[in-house]
Amino acid sequence: MYLRRLALAAITAPPATLALYPGSQDSAPGLHVLRTLPSGLLGAICRAAPRTSSLEASVLLRGQQVHVHLCGGCHLNPESAHAAGQAIRRHAATNVLKAVALECDTMTLELIGMAHQALRGLPRERVRVEGLDLVRQALFDSPRLQALAREAGAALTAAAHVPLPAAIAFHLERDGVLWGAEMAEAAEAATEVGARIVCLASPVRSASRLTALGFIGSWLRARALVPGFDERSCDMASVEAGTTAIREMAPAHFRAHVLDPDRYLTRCVRELCDELTAGGGTKRERVVGASVETGPCSVLVVVGAGHVPGMVALLLEEGD
């Protein structure tokens, strides 16, 4: 809601002033944004369709004979977390599911896992009020976190001193949801079905930030493409509208936060598939180890929904 208010406040600037802004790698020209204004505002007042919790796709890598199943979710939608777990159980019941790959590093997964346990079953309003303290207390009580703090030369003397990633702290207090909960749910489901958990590690993103004009343009363009656009819905139309809007209105941000991560994650998935079919050791970080047999198998990859279309295209392109 605050994003909508910000955009609506920003676009009340005089149209002539907006049209004077030149284009750059960080944002489209002001005139381009201005042209999107009527259709974007019209789309903003439309009712959103029922929210979709995940975007799934499958690609067969014929060279390795590995089925790659992608499960894309919204990091802020609790239903996406449930969908990730269900996808893993469903594929494990019908395929030889060898590994579940996650779009995070091992430390982030452990942190989100402990936070997920601390908040399990709590209503959103209680998470909004007490979530930050509950998560910090759970982490403070963790022997592993205390050991890591000592190795780093820090002393955690109280739960209030436990640092949290900005995204987790912000969304706990504002939305009452745990950012990235789908990673914890996926890890639990993978352990349940006996699949190995592989952390792909989050791709290193450049310092590109979405400018005010880039944000306004993207906000308007997405709603022009899909009236009633919901950034937390994972249906294909909404996902494609969101990425198209950023690509057109904020090219540098798109490259740093969508295109380059798509390439990195696809490369990591292909390396994992090579390893699985070769039966050798892994260079990837592991949370749960298991033996790897040769032969046809499947891998399920849990990522943000915005990465699914690009990763599918890259996997198909590299497979030709």
Tab-separated table of C-alpha atoms in Angstrom:
chain	number	residue	atom	x	y	z
A	1	MET	CA	0.000	0.000	0.000
A	2	TYR	CA	2.798	2.461	0.814
A	3	LEU	CA	4.248	1.901	-2.680
A	4	ARG	CA	0.926	2.874	-4.228
A	5	ARG	CA	0.737	6.007	-2.111
A	6	LEU	CA	4.304	6.944	-3.009
A	7	ALA	CA	3.676	6.484	-6.709
A	8	LEU	CA	0.402	8.397	-6.655
A	9	ALA	CA	2.039	11.231	-4.755
A	10	ALA	CA	5.006	11.357	-7.119
A	11	ILE	CA	2.978	11.384	-10.313
A	12	THR	CA	1.047	14.450	-9.226
A	13	ALA	CA	4.100	16.496	-10.292
A	14	PRO	CA	3.329	18.848	-13.204
A	15	PRO	CA	3.347	16.812	-16.455
A	16	ALA	CA	5.554	19.390	-18.170
A	17	THR	CA	8.184	18.945	-15.464
A	18	LEU	CA	8.073	15.150	-15.772
A	19	ALA	CA	8.459	15.320	-19.550
A	20	LEU	CA	11.740	17.248	-19.194
A	21	TYR	CA	13.579	14.368	-17.511
A	22	PRO	CA	16.035	12.740	-19.971
A	23	GLY	CA	16.366	8.990	-20.242
A	24	SER	CA	19.311	7.007	-18.832
A	25	GLN	CA	20.314	3.465	-17.947
A	26	ASP	CA	18.569	4.019	-14.606
A	27	SER	CA	15.209	5.164	-15.974
A	28	ALA	CA	13.202	5.707	-19.135
A	29	PRO	CA	12.728	9.265	-20.432
A	30	GLY	CA	10.178	11.303	-18.521
A	31	LEU	CA	8.076	11.625	-21.668
A	32	HIS	CA	7.860	7.828	-21.905
A	33	VAL	CA	6.688	7.664	-18.295
A	34	LEU	CA	4.187	10.452	-18.937
A	35	ARG	CA	2.674	8.543	-21.842
A	36	THR	CA	2.087	5.576	-19.527
A	37	LEU	CA	0.300	7.736	-16.959
A	38	PRO	CA	-3.345	7.374	-18.166
A	39	SER	CA	-3.313	3.604	-18.723
A	40	GLY	CA	-1.260	3.033	-15.572
A	41	LEU	CA	-3.645	4.980	-13.356
A	42	LEU	CA	-6.622	3.258	-14.952
A	43	GLY	CA	-5.063	-0.128	-14.281
A	44	ALA	CA	-4.288	0.872	-10.692
A	45	ILE	CA	-7.945	1.343	-9.819
A	46	CYS	CA	-8.970	-2.052	-11.209
A	47	ARG	CA	-9.645	-4.893	-8.837
A	48	ALA	CA	-6.840	-7.435	-8.636
A	49	ALA	CA	-7.507	-11.036	-9.639
A	50	PRO	CA	-7.202	-13.782	-6.992
A	51	ARG	CA	-3.550	-14.152	-6.023
A	52	THR	CA	-1.545	-17.088	-7.423
A	53	SER	CA	0.992	-18.546	-4.987
A	54	SER	CA	3.574	-20.008	-7.371
A	55	LEU	CA	4.763	-20.161	-10.957
A	56	GLU	CA	6.040	-23.580	-12.017
A	57	ALA	CA	7.802	-24.750	-15.161
A	58	SER	CA	9.829	-27.789	-16.205
A	59	VAL	CA	12.705	-28.225	-18.646
A	60	LEU	CA	14.359	-31.481	-19.731
A	61	LEU	CA	18.109	-31.093	-20.168
A	62	ARG	CA	18.607	-33.763	-22.791
A	63	GLY	CA	22.386	-33.734	-22.568
A	64	GLN	CA	22.324	-34.710	-18.903
A	65	GLN	CA	18.917	-36.388	-18.937
A	66	VAL	CA	17.853	-34.308	-15.958
A	67	HIS	CA	14.393	-32.848	-15.484
A	68	VAL	CA	14.697	-29.371	-13.972
A	69	HIS	CA	11.517	-28.233	-12.227
A	70	LEU	CA	11.342	-24.541	-11.328
A	71	CYS	CA	9.067	-23.355	-8.536
A	72	GLY	CA	8.897	-19.573	-8.400
A	73	GLY	CA	7.308	-17.808	-5.476
A	74	CYS	CA	6.932	-14.412	-3.866
A	75	HIS	CA	9.318	-13.888	-0.952
A	76	LEU	CA	6.530	-12.039	0.897
A	77	ASN	CA	3.598	-14.364	0.246
A	78	PRO	CA	3.128	-17.049	2.941
A	79	GLU	CA	1.167	-19.095	0.418
A	80	SER	CA	4.285	-19.272	-1.758
A	81	ALA	CA	6.079	-20.983	1.119
A	82	HIS	CA	3.346	-23.611	1.330
A	83	ALA	CA	3.396	-24.035	-2.462
A	84	ALA	CA	7.149	-24.697	-2.477
A	85	GLY	CA	6.793	-27.481	0.065
A	86	GLN	CA	3.873	-29.019	-1.797
A	87	ALA	CA	5.749	-28.925	-5.110
A	88	ILE	CA	8.664	-30.834	-3.598
A	89	ARG	CA	6.419	-33.513	-2.096
A	90	ARG	CA	4.483	-33.829	-5.349
A	91	HIS	CA	7.579	-34.279	-7.503
A	92	ALA	CA	9.190	-36.646	-5.002
A	93	ALA	CA	6.124	-38.884	-5.242
A	94	THR	CA	6.312	-39.177	-9.042
A	95	ASN	CA	9.996	-38.631	-9.942
A	96	VAL	CA	13.486	-39.547	-8.799
A	97	LEU	CA	14.022	-36.252	-6.995
A	98	LYS	CA	17.725	-36.071	-6.246
A	99	ALA	CA	18.115	-32.478	-5.091
A	100	VAL	CA	16.294	-29.324	-4.098
A	101	ALA	CA	18.214	-26.166	-5.008
A	102	LEU	CA	17.518	-22.907	-3.200
A	103	GLU	CA	18.181	-19.292	-4.146
A	104	CYS	CA	20.134	-18.481	-0.978
A	105	ASP	CA	23.356	-19.281	0.862
A	106	THR	CA	23.666	-21.689	3.781
A	107	MET	CA	23.830	-19.015	6.479
A	108	THR	CA	20.713	-17.266	5.179
A	109	LEU	CA	18.881	-20.586	5.048
A	110	GLU	CA	19.804	-21.363	8.649
A	111	LEU	CA	18.711	-17.904	9.769
A	112	ILE	CA	15.379	-18.093	7.936
A	113	GLY	CA	14.878	-21.640	9.230
A	114	MET	CA	15.272	-20.565	12.867
A	115	ALA	CA	13.014	-17.555	12.304
A	116	HIS	CA	10.421	-19.773	10.635
A	117	GLN	CA	10.370	-22.093	13.639
A	118	ALA	CA	10.015	-19.177	16.050
A	119	LEU	CA	7.009	-17.788	14.157
A	120	ARG	CA	5.297	-21.040	13.198
A	121	GLY	CA	1.532	-20.946	13.650
A	122	LEU	CA	1.362	-17.327	14.803
A	123	PRO	CA	-1.295	-15.029	13.270
A	124	ARG	CA	0.012	-12.208	11.118
A	125	GLU	CA	-0.987	-9.453	13.535
A	126	ARG	CA	0.986	-11.069	16.335
A	127	VAL	CA	3.975	-11.507	14.025
A	128	ARG	CA	3.753	-7.804	13.176
A	129	VAL	CA	3.819	-6.841	16.856
A	130	GLU	CA	6.087	-9.497	18.382
A	131	GLY	CA	7.856	-11.100	15.417
A	132	LEU	CA	11.056	-9.098	15.533
A	133	ASP	CA	11.621	-9.847	19.226
A	134	LEU	CA	10.726	-13.532	18.829
A	135	VAL	CA	13.119	-14.001	15.926
A	136	ARG	CA	15.956	-12.176	17.661
A	137	GLN	CA	15.438	-14.269	20.800
A	138	ALA	CA	15.470	-17.503	18.773
A	139	LEU	CA	18.709	-16.501	17.092
A	140	PHE	CA	20.239	-15.348	20.381
A	141	ASP	CA	19.468	-18.757	21.896
A	142	SER	CA	21.158	-20.556	18.985
A	143	PRO	CA	24.577	-22.006	19.960
A	144	ARG	CA	25.650	-21.862	16.322
A	145	LEU	CA	24.912	-18.147	16.014
A	146	GLN	CA	26.740	-17.465	19.255
A	147	ALA	CA	29.737	-19.421	17.944
A	148	LEU	CA	29.719	-17.486	14.677
A	149	ALA	CA	29.559	-14.218	16.592
A	150	ARG	CA	32.575	-15.230	18.682
A	151	GLU	CA	34.512	-16.205	15.554
A	152	ALA	CA	33.777	-12.746	14.154
A	153	GLY	CA	35.019	-11.137	17.357
A	154	ALA	CA	31.566	-9.921	18.412
A	155	ALA	CA	29.806	-10.467	21.706
A	156	LEU	CA	26.038	-10.941	21.736
A	157	THR	CA	24.999	-10.066	25.273
A	158	ALA	CA	21.278	-9.617	24.636
A	159	ALA	CA	18.701	-10.667	22.062
A	160	ALA	CA	18.148	-7.024	21.124
A	161	HIS	CA	21.741	-6.901	19.849
A	162	VAL	CA	21.206	-9.662	17.272
A	163	PRO	CA	21.470	-8.117	13.776
A	164	LEU	CA	18.916	-9.104	11.156
A	165	PRO	CA	18.938	-8.618	7.385
A	166	ALA	CA	17.083	-5.417	6.547
A	167	ALA	CA	14.454	-7.184	4.414
A	168	ILE	CA	13.535	-9.588	7.216
A	169	ALA	CA	13.297	-6.897	9.906
A	170	PHE	CA	11.356	-4.501	7.683
A	171	HIS	CA	8.703	-6.962	6.518
A	172	LEU	CA	8.206	-8.517	9.931
A	173	GLU	CA	7.253	-5.124	11.340
A	174	ARG	CA	5.386	-3.772	8.325
A	175	ASP	CA	3.641	-6.836	6.922
A	176	GLY	CA	3.784	-9.441	9.660
A	177	VAL	CA	5.423	-11.943	7.278
A	178	LEU	CA	8.824	-13.611	7.180
A	179	TRP	CA	10.721	-12.670	4.043
A	180	GLY	CA	11.984	-15.808	2.270
A	181	ALA	CA	9.920	-18.294	4.265
A	182	GLU	CA	9.606	-20.450	1.136
A	183	MET	CA	13.282	-21.391	1.521
A	184	ALA	CA	12.662	-22.777	5.012
A	185	GLU	CA	9.538	-24.655	3.886
A	186	ALA	CA	11.415	-26.087	0.914
A	187	ALA	CA	14.298	-27.258	3.103
A	188	GLU	CA	11.872	-28.976	5.488
A	189	ALA	CA	10.083	-30.714	2.610
A	190	ALA	CA	13.378	-31.795	1.022
A	191	THR	CA	14.537	-33.328	4.293
A	192	GLU	CA	11.181	-35.072	4.627
A	193	VAL	CA	11.440	-36.745	1.196
A	194	GLY	CA	15.163	-37.488	1.460
A	195	ALA	CA	16.344	-35.106	-1.258
A	196	ARG	CA	19.661	-33.335	-0.928
A	197	ILE	CA	19.490	-29.603	-0.229
A	198	VAL	CA	21.798	-27.439	-2.293
A	199	CYS	CA	22.231	-23.738	-1.641
A	200	LEU	CA	23.005	-21.951	-4.878
A	201	ALA	CA	23.919	-18.795	-2.937
A	202	SER	CA	22.288	-15.512	-3.808
A	203	PRO	CA	23.855	-13.911	-6.881
A	204	VAL	CA	25.963	-10.840	-6.203
A	205	ARG	CA	23.985	-7.874	-7.447
A	206	SER	CA	25.432	-4.538	-8.465
A	207	ALA	CA	24.736	-1.378	-6.496
A	208	SER	CA	22.097	-0.292	-9.024
A	209	ARG	CA	19.148	1.257	-7.223
A	210	LEU	CA	15.722	1.990	-8.629
A	211	THR	CA	15.459	5.745	-9.109
A	212	ALA	CA	12.258	7.639	-8.311
A	213	LEU	CA	11.470	8.041	-12.012
A	214	GLY	CA	12.314	4.396	-12.686
A	215	PHE	CA	10.042	3.306	-9.861
A	216	ILE	CA	7.153	5.508	-10.980
A	217	GLY	CA	7.507	4.356	-14.576
A	218	SER	CA	7.688	0.666	-13.600
A	219	TRP	CA	4.727	1.002	-11.232
A	220	LEU	CA	2.592	2.593	-13.956
A	221	ARG	CA	3.738	0.312	-16.770
A	222	ALA	CA	3.007	-2.899	-14.849
A	223	ARG	CA	-0.560	-1.740	-14.157
A	224	ALA	CA	-1.001	-0.657	-17.740
A	225	LEU	CA	0.000	-4.147	-18.891
A	226	VAL	CA	-2.119	-5.985	-16.302
A	227	PRO	CA	-4.975	-3.928	-14.819
A	228	GLY	CA	-5.195	-4.668	-11.113
A	229	PHE	CA	-1.535	-5.774	-11.120
A	230	ASP	CA	-0.513	-7.487	-7.861
A	231	GLU	CA	3.250	-7.648	-7.273
A	232	ARG	CA	2.786	-10.578	-4.872
A	233	SER	CA	0.892	-12.754	-7.348
A	234	CYS	CA	2.924	-15.377	-9.183
A	235	ASP	CA	0.709	-15.924	-12.222
A	236	MET	CA	2.565	-15.724	-15.530
A	237	ALA	CA	0.811	-12.542	-16.687
A	238	SER	CA	1.742	-10.641	-13.508
A	239	VAL	CA	5.312	-11.931	-13.453
A	240	GLU	CA	5.883	-10.995	-17.097
A	241	ALA	CA	4.251	-7.593	-16.589
A	242	GLY	CA	6.523	-6.873	-13.635
A	243	THR	CA	9.734	-7.824	-15.445
A	244	THR	CA	8.698	-6.087	-18.671
A	245	ALA	CA	7.930	-2.894	-16.763
A	246	ILE	CA	11.339	-2.875	-15.076
A	247	ARG	CA	13.143	-3.739	-18.317
A	248	GLU	CA	11.484	-0.838	-20.152
A	249	MET	CA	11.532	1.750	-17.390
A	250	ALA	CA	14.714	0.918	-15.454
A	251	PRO	CA	17.149	-0.982	-17.719
A	252	ALA	CA	20.119	-0.945	-15.337
A	253	HIS	CA	18.003	-2.175	-12.438
A	254	PHE	CA	16.578	-4.929	-14.654
A	255	ARG	CA	20.040	-6.094	-15.640
A	256	ALA	CA	21.324	-6.077	-12.052
A	257	HIS	CA	18.306	-7.654	-10.362
A	258	VAL	CA	16.764	-9.868	-13.046
A	259	LEU	CA	18.957	-10.605	-16.061
A	260	ASP	CA	22.335	-11.155	-14.362
A	261	PRO	CA	20.828	-13.241	-11.514
A	262	ASP	CA	18.935	-15.328	-14.101
A	263	ARG	CA	22.237	-16.138	-15.790
A	264	TYR	CA	24.011	-16.881	-12.524
A	265	LEU	CA	21.268	-19.160	-11.183
A	266	THR	CA	20.949	-20.999	-14.497
A	267	ARG	CA	24.687	-21.631	-14.564
A	268	CYS	CA	24.564	-22.986	-10.999
A	269	VAL	CA	21.649	-25.277	-11.856
A	270	ARG	CA	23.448	-26.609	-14.908
A	271	GLU	CA	26.586	-27.281	-12.823
A	272	LEU	CA	24.462	-29.166	-10.311
A	273	CYS	CA	22.912	-31.262	-13.087
A	274	ASP	CA	26.379	-32.058	-14.453
A	275	GLU	CA	27.431	-33.216	-11.019
A	276	LEU	CA	24.349	-35.349	-10.474
A	277	THR	CA	24.724	-37.218	-13.744
A	278	ALA	CA	28.491	-37.624	-13.300
A	279	GLY	CA	28.060	-38.978	-9.783
A	280	GLY	CA	31.041	-36.995	-8.535
A	281	GLY	CA	31.588	-34.648	-5.641
A	282	THR	CA	30.072	-31.231	-5.393
A	283	LYS	CA	31.558	-27.762	-5.326
A	284	ARG	CA	28.273	-26.329	-4.112
A	285	GLU	CA	27.476	-25.626	-0.465
A	286	ARG	CA	25.428	-28.385	1.177
A	287	VAL	CA	23.118	-28.405	4.134
A	288	VAL	CA	22.093	-32.050	3.869
A	289	GLY	CA	24.395	-34.572	2.179
A	290	ALA	CA	23.281	-37.699	0.338
A	291	SER	CA	24.800	-40.150	-2.107
A	292	VAL	CA	24.347	-39.363	-5.782
A	293	GLU	CA	23.672	-42.177	-8.221
A	294	THR	CA	24.099	-41.933	-11.944
A	295	GLY	CA	21.130	-42.016	-14.292
A	296	PRO	CA	18.028	-39.969	-15.085
A	297	CYS	CA	16.818	-37.838	-12.231
A	298	SER	CA	15.082	-34.579	-11.428
A	299	VAL	CA	15.994	-31.390	-9.596
A	300	LEU	CA	13.575	-28.882	-8.128
A	301	VAL	CA	14.741	-25.274	-7.943
A	302	VAL	CA	13.054	-22.755	-5.640
A	303	VAL	CA	13.559	-19.140	-6.754
A	304	GLY	CA	11.712	-15.865	-6.911
A	305	ALA	CA	8.923	-16.040	-9.500
A	306	GLY	CA	10.478	-13.235	-11.526
A	307	HIS	CA	13.427	-15.504	-12.377
A	308	VAL	CA	11.365	-18.382	-13.801
A	309	PRO	CA	10.734	-17.074	-17.364
A	310	GLY	CA	14.346	-16.024	-17.861
A	311	MET	CA	15.786	-19.237	-16.438
A	312	VAL	CA	13.495	-21.371	-18.610
A	313	ALA	CA	14.613	-19.463	-21.708
A	314	LEU	CA	18.284	-19.842	-20.783
A	315	LEU	CA	17.969	-23.554	-20.004
A	316	LEU	CA	16.216	-24.182	-23.307
A	317	GLU	CA	18.719	-22.039	-25.194
A	318	GLU	CA	21.713	-23.823	-23.688
A	319	GLY	CA	20.079	-27.174	-24.267
A	320	ASP	CA	19.772	-26.673	-28.039
